[in-house]
């Protein structure tokens, strides 16, 4: 490079010297009768001087343009050689979002990505060295539609492990929901990387965002209230969306919701429950434009009754027992074994170590206990009893304290969400005489008018402890109040609903499946769907099965959990919701995010009429600027020739 610059500088100096000092030497002869030519000679001299300066400028411009053309050509060749060094790799994003439509009519993004990968493979340099693989999988064959639930970060880690001299092509739609700016900036700066963006901002998508139960327990021979949240991507106008529910191809219900751009809508269903079996329900949203994620699968667990165990001294006249007997969903038992059971206990006057241990073990397994103080026994023993099972900060109320009215409940509290069909104003509340008091709890359900608690919930371990501040018997005015029965029912249904899993959405390939009454065995669990069977990496911890799904488990739907040839349960696997949000980065946004990577990272958007290989060549050539410099050199020569010809024809000397 230095000899080239030095030679150019010497040529420019010689050109200037020849231009000013290399003219022919003329001899001056005086004539006596040339006065009439003086004015013409002066004018011709001025024109000649301007022409000479113009010629000097054109010649210097010619040298500069020629030098620039050489430098641009060498720089383009250097970039081409640097990209040619080492093996090349094409990474194709095979996530579910690539099943959506591309800018080409009738072709999905994955098909367009495969065409782009094939186009890159047509180059002789890439034919023997290209490794076409899934950005979110270990391998992906051309023409395959397999999809994996892995993250873009894992694909980028593959690029990081490549040689610095290698060339990498990433073909993806670059969703905002999966490719965060932090993930993109993690691309290695020392490698040559080309991002081929297939993002489409004008193709809308309707999908089901989530599904949940409207009640904490499913009772036999009843209707299950289910809420279905519908969302949209790339929407620019309101849509009337149809949502259906079906079981084994049989339609269970249908409804329509109005979905506004940027918002979500909720559809409500009432599904009849079958006794003694779990149900596989499929919800579907009508969206002919983008259909790969129209379905959402859930498994409704087997309906079951709520077990109740009563340790009460009132016997058959106990108002609590009578309230629960009126509802067939509550079953009395001598022992509570199910996680959704409730144990009602009168707080004893003396501390029974056996009873304390039983209650402590029960709430440690996630059970619920309802504790009621006695109206006659000393409360000092009750305070000691509560302290030994883990309730701290409970004290006796002053005996001088008389009955106090309760304050109207907060109907916005989730505890009272389904108690009243409509809001009740100016409700007349009962009175009660507190014998226990406390300052803090996990949840205050009912309070007196002086804000002291009447009924509160405490969290101990995995379980809930519900505590009344006053005795509950036939003499209590609270028993005759309309709140009494609904409050008791809500307490019985306030078990841990987190173990009721309707569906799974694989997050980096990991799902959690609750287990009940499963014995320890060395045999692993497997997932089956049709004729296919998979044994994922797994571990069992605290009655919860943690599974890491293999790449082969990619099809959404219903899978059977099997161990030792026995079907344990059925799970529903759905497409991750972020795969339905099609909003992606534009080419300009990607370039802005990766501006710190310099010239090593290119971003292009495939065009229908131009092959990807030609686009890459155009990007690498820098629009062939060296050719324009050669054209400028030619123009300089043409203009100089015109000036010299005009000077020769118009000369007077």
XYZ file of C-alpha atoms in Angstrom:
653
model
C 0.000 0.000 0.000
C 2.842 2.438 0.831
C 4.596 2.058 -2.588
C 1.248 2.686 -4.281
C 0.694 5.923 -2.359
C 4.311 7.037 -2.909
C 4.128 6.408 -6.663
C 0.861 8.310 -6.897
C 2.351 11.322 -5.072
C 5.441 11.352 -7.369
C 3.197 11.164 -10.448
C 1.120 14.118 -9.225
C 4.260 16.235 -8.603
C 5.668 15.433 -12.059
C 2.334 16.294 -13.618
C 2.292 19.701 -11.962
C 5.948 20.370 -12.945
C 5.388 19.418 -16.567
C 2.179 21.415 -16.644
C 3.856 24.680 -15.545
C 7.477 24.342 -16.617
C 7.457 21.877 -19.480
C 6.061 24.366 -22.067
C 7.959 25.206 -25.306
C 10.425 28.120 -25.072
C 9.402 30.988 -27.282
C 11.601 33.838 -28.593
C 10.188 37.335 -28.275
C 10.377 39.453 -31.510
C 9.255 43.059 -31.560
C 7.215 44.339 -34.510
C 6.251 47.933 -34.949
C 2.732 47.492 -36.284
C 0.983 45.104 -33.889
C -0.781 47.564 -31.619
C -4.178 46.515 -32.971
C -3.487 42.942 -31.712
C -2.733 43.867 -28.078
C -6.363 43.609 -26.923
C -6.825 40.185 -28.618
C -3.544 38.869 -27.169
C -4.571 39.906 -23.642
C -7.980 38.189 -23.932
C -6.484 35.003 -25.379
C -3.932 34.855 -22.565
C -6.701 34.942 -19.906
C -8.652 32.149 -21.595
C -5.519 30.073 -21.931
C -4.711 30.511 -18.240
C -8.225 29.334 -17.230
C -7.923 26.334 -19.538
C -4.565 25.463 -18.058
C -5.942 25.534 -14.492
C -8.939 23.427 -15.590
C -6.618 20.913 -17.213
C -4.549 20.765 -14.020
C -7.690 20.091 -11.944
C -8.884 17.363 -14.332
C -5.498 15.639 -14.309
C -5.274 15.725 -10.498
C -8.880 14.454 -10.279
C -7.945 11.657 -12.699
C -5.051 10.571 -10.476
C -7.202 10.765 -7.303
C -10.068 8.788 -8.873
C -7.686 6.149 -10.204
C -6.035 5.788 -6.789
C -9.452 5.559 -5.057
C -10.580 2.866 -7.528
C -7.481 0.809 -6.799
C -7.929 1.184 -3.029
C -11.653 0.244 -3.149
C -10.925 -2.751 -5.339
C -8.199 -3.991 -3.009
C -10.442 -3.465 0.043
C -13.278 -5.432 -1.583
C -10.869 -8.223 -2.472
C -9.547 -8.252 1.100
C -13.073 -8.619 2.507
C -13.824 -11.384 0.048
C -10.686 -13.265 1.003
C -11.342 -12.849 4.725
C -14.860 -14.259 4.276
C -13.500 -17.121 2.226
C -11.117 -18.304 4.922
C -12.207 -21.252 7.046
C -15.487 -23.227 6.914
C -18.848 -21.554 6.423
C -21.973 -22.388 8.427
C -25.643 -21.715 7.756
C -27.898 -21.637 10.845
C -31.620 -21.882 10.088
C -34.087 -20.851 12.777
C -36.527 -23.780 13.073
C -38.723 -22.358 15.826
C -42.516 -22.436 15.624
C -42.784 -18.813 14.537
C -41.046 -19.805 11.298
C -44.241 -21.697 10.371
C -45.975 -18.367 9.766
C -46.283 -16.898 6.286
C -43.340 -15.161 4.664
C -43.483 -12.169 2.337
C -43.771 -14.618 -0.564
C -47.326 -15.822 -1.148
C -48.050 -19.397 -0.123
C -44.614 -19.993 1.389
C -43.818 -20.214 5.099
C -40.793 -18.534 6.635
C -39.178 -21.922 7.217
C -39.562 -22.837 3.547
C -38.122 -19.461 2.563
C -35.258 -20.043 5.010
C -34.550 -23.439 3.448
C -34.530 -21.870 -0.015
C -32.086 -19.249 1.243
C -29.862 -21.967 2.744
C -29.956 -23.889 -0.529
C -29.085 -20.716 -2.418
C -26.053 -20.237 -0.207
C -25.065 -23.872 -0.802
C -25.029 -23.330 -4.576
C -21.767 -21.423 -4.199
C -18.793 -23.713 -4.873
C -17.045 -22.475 -1.766
C -20.003 -23.407 0.426
C -20.939 -26.647 -1.300
C -18.473 -28.759 0.653
C -18.296 -26.828 3.915
C -21.772 -25.545 4.747
C -23.357 -27.071 7.839
C -27.103 -26.499 7.597
C -28.507 -26.844 11.082
C -31.313 -25.504 13.222
C -30.589 -22.451 15.308
C -32.626 -24.077 18.070
C -31.752 -27.701 17.403
C -28.726 -29.883 16.862
C -29.641 -30.748 13.306
C -32.200 -29.801 10.689
C -32.462 -31.435 7.278
C -33.521 -29.548 4.192
C -37.223 -29.891 3.623
C -37.873 -30.939 7.206
C -40.525 -29.172 9.278
C -39.297 -30.305 12.700
C -39.393 -27.623 15.355
C -37.621 -27.378 18.672
C -38.241 -25.428 21.863
C -34.668 -24.279 22.449
C -33.526 -20.692 22.938
C -31.615 -18.443 20.496
C -28.865 -18.107 23.100
C -27.953 -21.747 22.577
C -27.642 -21.194 18.845
C -25.445 -18.154 19.395
C -23.221 -20.214 21.698
C -22.569 -22.481 18.703
C -21.353 -19.484 16.734
C -19.068 -18.435 19.580
C -17.372 -21.826 19.446
C -16.587 -21.481 15.738
C -13.209 -20.379 14.357
C -12.677 -16.642 14.111
C -12.020 -16.919 10.374
C -15.262 -18.771 9.682
C -18.280 -17.269 7.914
C -21.701 -17.748 9.559
C -25.143 -17.103 8.082
C -28.186 -16.883 10.391
C -31.581 -17.145 8.694
C -34.415 -16.182 11.068
C -37.425 -13.937 11.592
C -35.664 -12.362 14.628
C -38.707 -12.017 16.888
C -38.555 -9.356 19.555
C -39.984 -11.818 22.100
C -37.090 -14.282 21.716
C -34.167 -12.289 20.291
C -33.606 -9.573 22.857
C -31.030 -6.843 22.133
C -28.797 -8.423 24.784
C -28.864 -11.759 22.946
C -28.038 -10.108 19.612
C -25.150 -8.106 21.016
C -23.682 -11.371 22.344
C -22.757 -12.273 18.768
C -18.948 -12.537 18.528
C -17.424 -9.375 17.118
C -14.357 -11.030 15.568
C -16.303 -13.371 13.247
C -17.882 -12.661 9.864
C -21.641 -13.031 10.429
C -24.514 -12.337 8.053
C -28.080 -12.050 9.388
C -30.760 -12.917 6.838
C -33.976 -11.392 8.187
C -37.348 -12.915 7.270
C -39.398 -10.639 9.530
C -42.895 -9.777 8.292
C -44.700 -6.894 9.965
C -47.844 -6.968 7.808
C -49.045 -10.534 8.487
C -51.390 -10.709 11.537
C -51.711 -13.650 13.906
C -54.471 -14.623 16.349
C -53.680 -17.074 19.131
C -54.748 -18.305 22.582
C -52.495 -16.764 25.188
C -53.559 -18.767 28.272
C -56.326 -20.881 29.804
C -57.271 -21.172 33.469
C -60.000 -22.540 35.749
C -62.465 -20.129 37.290
C -62.827 -22.270 40.441
C -60.147 -23.949 42.552
C -61.713 -27.430 42.534
C -63.595 -29.522 40.003
C -66.614 -31.186 41.565
C -68.226 -34.324 40.111
C -71.280 -33.904 37.863
C -70.889 -30.162 37.602
C -69.783 -27.546 35.072
C -66.205 -26.347 34.967
C -65.876 -22.624 34.388
C -62.894 -22.021 32.099
C -61.479 -18.682 30.926
C -59.623 -18.468 27.612
C -57.479 -15.387 26.946
C -57.168 -14.511 23.245
C -54.393 -12.258 21.952
C -53.107 -11.010 18.605
C -49.875 -10.030 16.904
C -49.331 -7.446 14.165
C -52.987 -6.385 14.378
C -53.926 -3.000 12.933
C -57.718 -3.219 13.315
C -60.382 -4.759 15.555
C -61.212 -8.426 14.989
C -64.261 -10.487 15.899
C -62.600 -13.743 16.931
C -64.404 -17.087 17.113
C -63.218 -19.528 19.800
C -64.414 -23.143 20.075
C -63.960 -25.944 22.644
C -64.020 -29.623 21.703
C -63.286 -33.063 23.132
C -62.298 -35.945 20.842
C -63.656 -33.986 17.889
C -66.992 -33.310 19.592
C -67.917 -29.641 19.880
C -68.516 -28.569 23.492
C -69.075 -24.865 22.971
C -68.311 -21.813 20.854
C -68.228 -18.085 21.443
C -66.955 -14.846 19.910
C -64.917 -12.046 21.449
C -63.921 -8.618 20.154
C -60.142 -8.249 20.041
C -58.699 -4.743 19.822
C -55.130 -4.086 18.560
C -52.652 -4.174 21.430
C -55.199 -5.677 23.867
C -56.391 -9.124 24.923
C -59.905 -10.541 25.208
C -61.284 -13.273 27.485
C -63.787 -15.917 26.404
C -65.711 -17.919 29.008
C -66.778 -21.566 28.711
C -68.804 -23.967 30.849
C -67.534 -27.497 30.252
C -69.549 -30.468 31.609
C -67.371 -32.708 33.772
C -67.312 -36.474 33.549
C -66.985 -38.554 36.702
C -63.905 -40.615 37.392
C -61.759 -39.537 34.466
C -59.603 -36.691 33.208
C -60.719 -34.876 30.061
C -58.661 -33.771 27.069
C -60.047 -30.440 25.869
C -58.909 -28.596 22.743
C -59.586 -24.875 22.356
C -59.231 -23.416 18.880
C -59.216 -19.875 17.561
C -60.330 -19.215 13.984
C -57.412 -17.675 12.086
C -56.993 -18.809 8.445
C -54.082 -16.423 7.855
C -51.690 -17.978 10.395
C -52.822 -21.445 11.416
C -49.803 -23.138 13.034
C -50.772 -22.010 16.579
C -54.573 -21.963 16.373
C -55.051 -24.810 18.882
C -54.465 -24.865 22.628
C -54.605 -28.175 24.520
C -55.490 -28.692 28.195
C -56.181 -31.672 30.448
C -58.967 -31.202 32.976
C -58.085 -33.304 36.042
C -60.432 -35.922 37.378
C -63.225 -34.317 39.452
C -62.922 -35.110 43.101
C -64.687 -34.336 46.338
C -63.104 -32.429 49.220
C -62.259 -34.479 52.294
C -63.200 -33.082 55.717
C -62.084 -34.217 59.147
C -63.771 -32.672 62.193
C -62.362 -32.609 65.729
C -65.311 -30.798 67.297
C -67.077 -31.291 70.634
C -70.513 -30.117 69.460
C -71.373 -33.399 67.725
C -74.345 -33.538 65.371
C -75.544 -30.055 66.379
C -72.300 -28.497 65.256
C -73.209 -25.654 62.814
C -69.962 -26.206 60.892
C -70.739 -29.908 60.338
C -74.290 -29.100 59.280
C -73.095 -26.486 56.764
C -70.655 -28.877 55.090
C -73.145 -31.785 55.031
C -75.489 -29.699 52.892
C -73.003 -29.857 49.987
C -72.377 -33.324 48.385
C -68.902 -32.222 47.232
C -67.671 -32.364 50.837
C -67.022 -35.859 52.206
C -66.359 -36.510 55.887
C -63.513 -38.852 56.713
C -61.763 -40.127 59.809
C -58.446 -39.193 58.206
C -57.511 -36.616 55.596
C -55.184 -37.953 52.907
C -55.769 -35.772 49.862
C -53.952 -32.449 49.437
C -57.307 -30.711 48.949
C -58.618 -31.750 52.373
C -59.566 -29.590 55.367
C -59.109 -30.471 59.028
C -61.394 -28.584 61.439
C -60.023 -28.566 65.002
C -61.207 -27.078 68.279
C -58.159 -25.572 69.972
C -57.559 -27.705 73.108
C -56.989 -26.170 76.506
C -53.908 -28.280 77.060
C -51.031 -28.963 74.725
C -51.327 -32.492 73.324
C -47.998 -33.462 71.823
C -49.584 -36.115 69.555
C -52.176 -33.698 68.159
C -49.537 -31.001 67.718
C -47.325 -33.386 65.722
C -50.209 -34.549 63.563
C -51.238 -30.997 62.675
C -47.637 -29.978 62.087
C -47.083 -32.920 59.707
C -50.368 -32.242 57.899
C -49.652 -28.597 57.116
C -46.078 -29.549 56.232
C -47.500 -31.713 53.398
C -49.607 -28.792 52.140
C -52.815 -29.474 54.045
C -55.307 -26.960 55.427
C -56.382 -26.605 59.055
C -59.246 -24.566 60.491
C -58.655 -23.739 64.180
C -61.519 -22.529 66.391
C -61.020 -21.319 69.999
C -63.171 -22.646 72.833
C -65.749 -20.486 74.568
C -65.105 -21.935 78.038
C -61.502 -23.115 78.259
C -58.598 -20.918 79.250
C -57.043 -19.167 76.268
C -53.558 -19.338 77.762
C -53.380 -23.007 76.826
C -54.676 -22.147 73.359
C -51.903 -19.593 72.880
C -49.295 -22.190 73.885
C -50.832 -24.732 71.521
C -50.752 -22.293 68.591
C -47.151 -21.352 69.298
C -46.072 -25.010 69.179
C -47.550 -25.568 65.695
C -45.810 -22.453 64.376
C -48.238 -19.579 64.944
C -46.340 -16.792 66.671
C -47.692 -13.476 67.879
C -51.068 -14.816 69.075
C -52.252 -13.500 72.468
C -55.333 -13.545 74.700
C -57.899 -10.839 74.250
C -58.858 -8.903 77.374
C -61.812 -10.471 79.204
C -63.310 -7.024 79.522
C -63.710 -6.810 75.764
C -67.321 -7.372 74.822
C -68.949 -8.304 71.515
C -67.870 -6.177 68.570
C -69.507 -5.833 65.165
C -67.710 -7.078 62.062
C -66.900 -4.744 59.229
C -68.376 -5.416 55.795
C -65.994 -7.634 53.760
C -63.890 -6.282 50.930
C -65.675 -7.724 47.912
C -62.674 -6.980 45.694
C -60.739 -9.585 47.677
C -60.172 -12.770 45.661
C -61.556 -14.765 48.589
C -65.024 -13.268 47.995
C -64.807 -13.229 44.202
C -67.442 -15.941 43.678
C -69.433 -15.564 46.885
C -71.903 -12.944 45.617
C -73.368 -12.736 42.135
C -73.680 -8.969 42.488
C -72.292 -6.398 44.879
C -74.183 -6.088 48.165
C -74.207 -2.628 49.737
C -74.970 -1.724 53.358
C -74.830 -5.339 54.474
C -75.852 -5.770 58.115
C -72.943 -7.489 59.830
C -73.082 -9.723 62.967
C -71.273 -9.257 66.277
C -68.763 -11.551 67.954
C -66.773 -11.574 71.194
C -63.041 -12.118 70.455
C -60.994 -14.309 72.808
C -57.770 -14.251 70.737
C -56.016 -11.418 68.956
C -52.984 -10.946 66.673
C -51.370 -8.183 64.685
C -50.171 -9.720 61.435
C -51.084 -12.668 59.220
C -50.775 -13.866 55.650
C -54.339 -12.835 54.760
C -57.038 -11.098 56.827
C -60.383 -12.372 55.564
C -62.803 -10.723 58.022
C -62.165 -7.956 60.565
C -63.944 -6.116 63.324
C -64.854 -2.475 62.943
C -61.739 -1.513 64.933
C -59.617 -3.333 62.297
C -58.651 -6.177 64.630
C -58.870 -9.580 62.893
C -61.817 -11.938 63.178
C -60.720 -14.553 60.603
C -57.214 -14.786 59.151
C -55.070 -17.213 57.172
C -51.471 -18.030 58.111
C -48.941 -19.750 55.868
C -46.886 -22.456 57.599
C -44.691 -24.544 55.365
C -46.736 -25.600 52.355
C -50.080 -25.461 54.152
C -52.624 -22.927 55.334
C -53.839 -22.389 58.892
C -57.185 -20.568 59.202
C -57.858 -19.073 62.637
C -61.041 -17.573 64.121
C -60.671 -15.007 66.909
C -64.063 -15.987 68.406
C -65.748 -19.308 69.192
C -68.081 -20.667 66.504
C -71.139 -22.406 67.981
C -74.915 -22.203 67.880
C -74.846 -19.184 70.168
C -72.690 -17.187 67.751
C -74.574 -14.598 65.698
C -72.140 -15.204 62.824
C -73.660 -18.681 62.298
C -77.015 -17.153 61.322
C -75.467 -14.627 58.925
C -75.552 -15.190 55.108
C -71.728 -15.006 55.059
C -71.286 -18.059 57.273
C -71.796 -20.867 54.748
C -69.953 -19.199 51.802
C -66.972 -18.422 54.051
C -66.790 -22.042 55.241
C -66.937 -23.312 51.660
C -64.210 -20.946 50.538
C -61.988 -22.058 53.431
C -62.444 -25.681 52.377
C -61.530 -24.827 48.787
C -58.507 -22.660 49.589
C -55.915 -25.393 49.097
C -52.842 -25.070 46.921
C -54.143 -24.920 43.351
C -50.643 -24.647 41.867
C -50.543 -28.434 41.602
C -53.505 -28.373 39.207
C -51.662 -28.029 35.900
C -53.897 -27.780 32.849
C -51.153 -27.562 30.247
C -47.411 -27.181 29.792
C -45.454 -24.736 27.699
C -41.877 -25.870 27.431
C -39.543 -23.204 28.775
C -36.087 -24.081 27.489
C -37.237 -27.684 27.269
C -38.187 -28.146 30.955
C -41.642 -29.025 32.335
C -42.831 -29.851 35.874
C -45.431 -32.582 36.425
C -47.077 -33.072 39.863
C -47.081 -36.648 41.166
C -49.506 -38.134 43.659
C -49.052 -41.371 45.631
C -46.201 -42.497 43.399
C -43.886 -45.143 44.874
C -40.123 -44.897 44.561
C -38.798 -46.847 41.580
C -35.603 -47.006 39.566
C -37.573 -47.238 36.336
C -37.714 -43.880 34.495
C -40.831 -42.122 33.276
C -41.442 -41.901 29.543
C -43.705 -39.817 27.307
C -45.692 -41.491 24.548
C -47.707 -40.037 21.700
C -49.115 -42.516 19.215
C -46.365 -44.943 18.241
C -43.595 -42.658 19.477
C -42.025 -42.979 22.914
C -39.450 -40.686 24.548
C -37.437 -40.987 27.764
C -36.407 -37.416 28.739
C -33.816 -36.426 31.326
C -35.693 -36.328 34.616
C -35.557 -36.076 38.366
C -38.180 -36.359 41.101
C -38.138 -33.903 43.998
C -40.869 -33.360 46.597
C -43.622 -35.147 44.625
C -42.765 -33.160 41.498
C -41.352 -34.667 38.308
C -38.939 -32.320 36.515
C -38.458 -33.295 32.861
C -36.126 -31.842 30.252
C -37.774 -32.508 26.917
C -35.578 -33.900 24.140
C -35.481 -32.182 20.768
C -37.680 -34.921 19.298
C -40.624 -33.898 21.500
C -41.771 -31.036 19.311
C -45.362 -31.709 18.288
C -48.025 -30.006 20.438
C -50.828 -32.192 21.721
C -51.561 -34.795 24.374
C -48.808 -37.043 25.758
C -49.177 -40.002 28.119
C -46.810 -40.261 31.090
C -45.818 -43.926 31.407
C -43.685 -45.902 33.862
C -43.149 -49.652 33.808
C -45.744 -49.970 31.073
C -48.439 -48.282 33.191
C -50.096 -45.006 32.188
C -49.688 -42.569 35.068
C -51.363 -39.468 33.654
C -51.874 -37.394 30.526
C -50.253 -34.022 29.916
C -50.941 -31.338 27.306
C -48.007 -29.699 25.551
C -48.472 -26.374 23.740
C -46.379 -24.058 21.627
C -44.596 -21.447 23.780
C -46.604 -18.229 23.681
C -43.628 -16.115 22.648
C -43.559 -18.109 19.402
C -46.953 -16.633 18.502
C -45.823 -13.023 18.904
C -44.553 -12.345 15.390
C -43.349 -8.770 15.922
C -39.773 -8.730 14.636
C -36.911 -6.303 14.126
C -36.551 -4.414 10.866
C -33.259 -4.513 8.990
C -32.481 -0.966 10.116
C -33.146 -1.857 13.786
C -30.863 -4.898 13.565
C -28.111 -2.781 12.040
C -28.510 -0.210 14.814
C -28.336 -2.880 17.554
C -25.232 -4.446 15.964
C -23.519 -1.166 15.097
C -20.749 -1.960 17.584
C -19.754 -5.062 15.595
C -18.444 -2.980 12.688
C -18.191 -4.456 9.195
C -18.031 -8.045 10.468
C -21.822 -8.255 10.765
C -24.094 -7.729 7.768
C -27.903 -7.631 7.779
C -29.889 -8.265 4.618
C -33.501 -8.958 3.707
C -34.095 -11.484 0.884
C -35.819 -10.231 -2.236
C -38.106 -12.302 -4.408
C -36.563 -11.223 -7.744
C -32.893 -11.374 -6.722
C -31.051 -14.452 -5.480
C -29.567 -14.304 -2.012
C -26.106 -14.976 -3.392
C -26.278 -11.884 -5.631
C -27.494 -9.786 -2.710
C -24.533 -10.932 -0.633
C -22.151 -10.107 -3.455
C -23.691 -6.644 -3.761
C -23.374 -6.048 -0.019
C -19.767 -7.264 0.002
C -18.781 -5.112 -3.005
C -19.951 -1.950 -1.326
C -22.135 -1.180 -4.358
C -19.002 -1.454 -6.591
C -17.841 2.090 -5.862
C -14.495 1.430 -7.550
C -16.371 1.140 -10.869
C -17.764 4.641 -10.435
C -14.247 5.897 -9.830
C -13.142 4.386 -13.156
C -16.073 6.070 -14.865
C -14.936 9.381 -13.339
C -11.429 8.781 -14.744
C -12.903 8.245 -18.200
C -14.943 11.446 -17.946
C -11.804 13.374 -16.979
C -10.038 12.093 -20.094
C -12.998 13.016 -22.322
C -13.254 16.552 -20.925
C -9.494 17.066 -21.239
C -9.627 15.941 -24.867
C -12.434 18.409 -25.582
C -10.516 21.267 -23.932
C -7.294 20.477 -25.830
C -9.109 20.241 -29.168
C -10.849 23.581 -28.568
C -7.550 25.170 -27.524
C -5.818 23.958 -30.672
C -8.542 25.114 -33.048
C -8.893 28.506 -31.409
C -5.147 29.326 -31.040
C -3.898 32.602 -32.542
C -0.227 32.144 -31.825
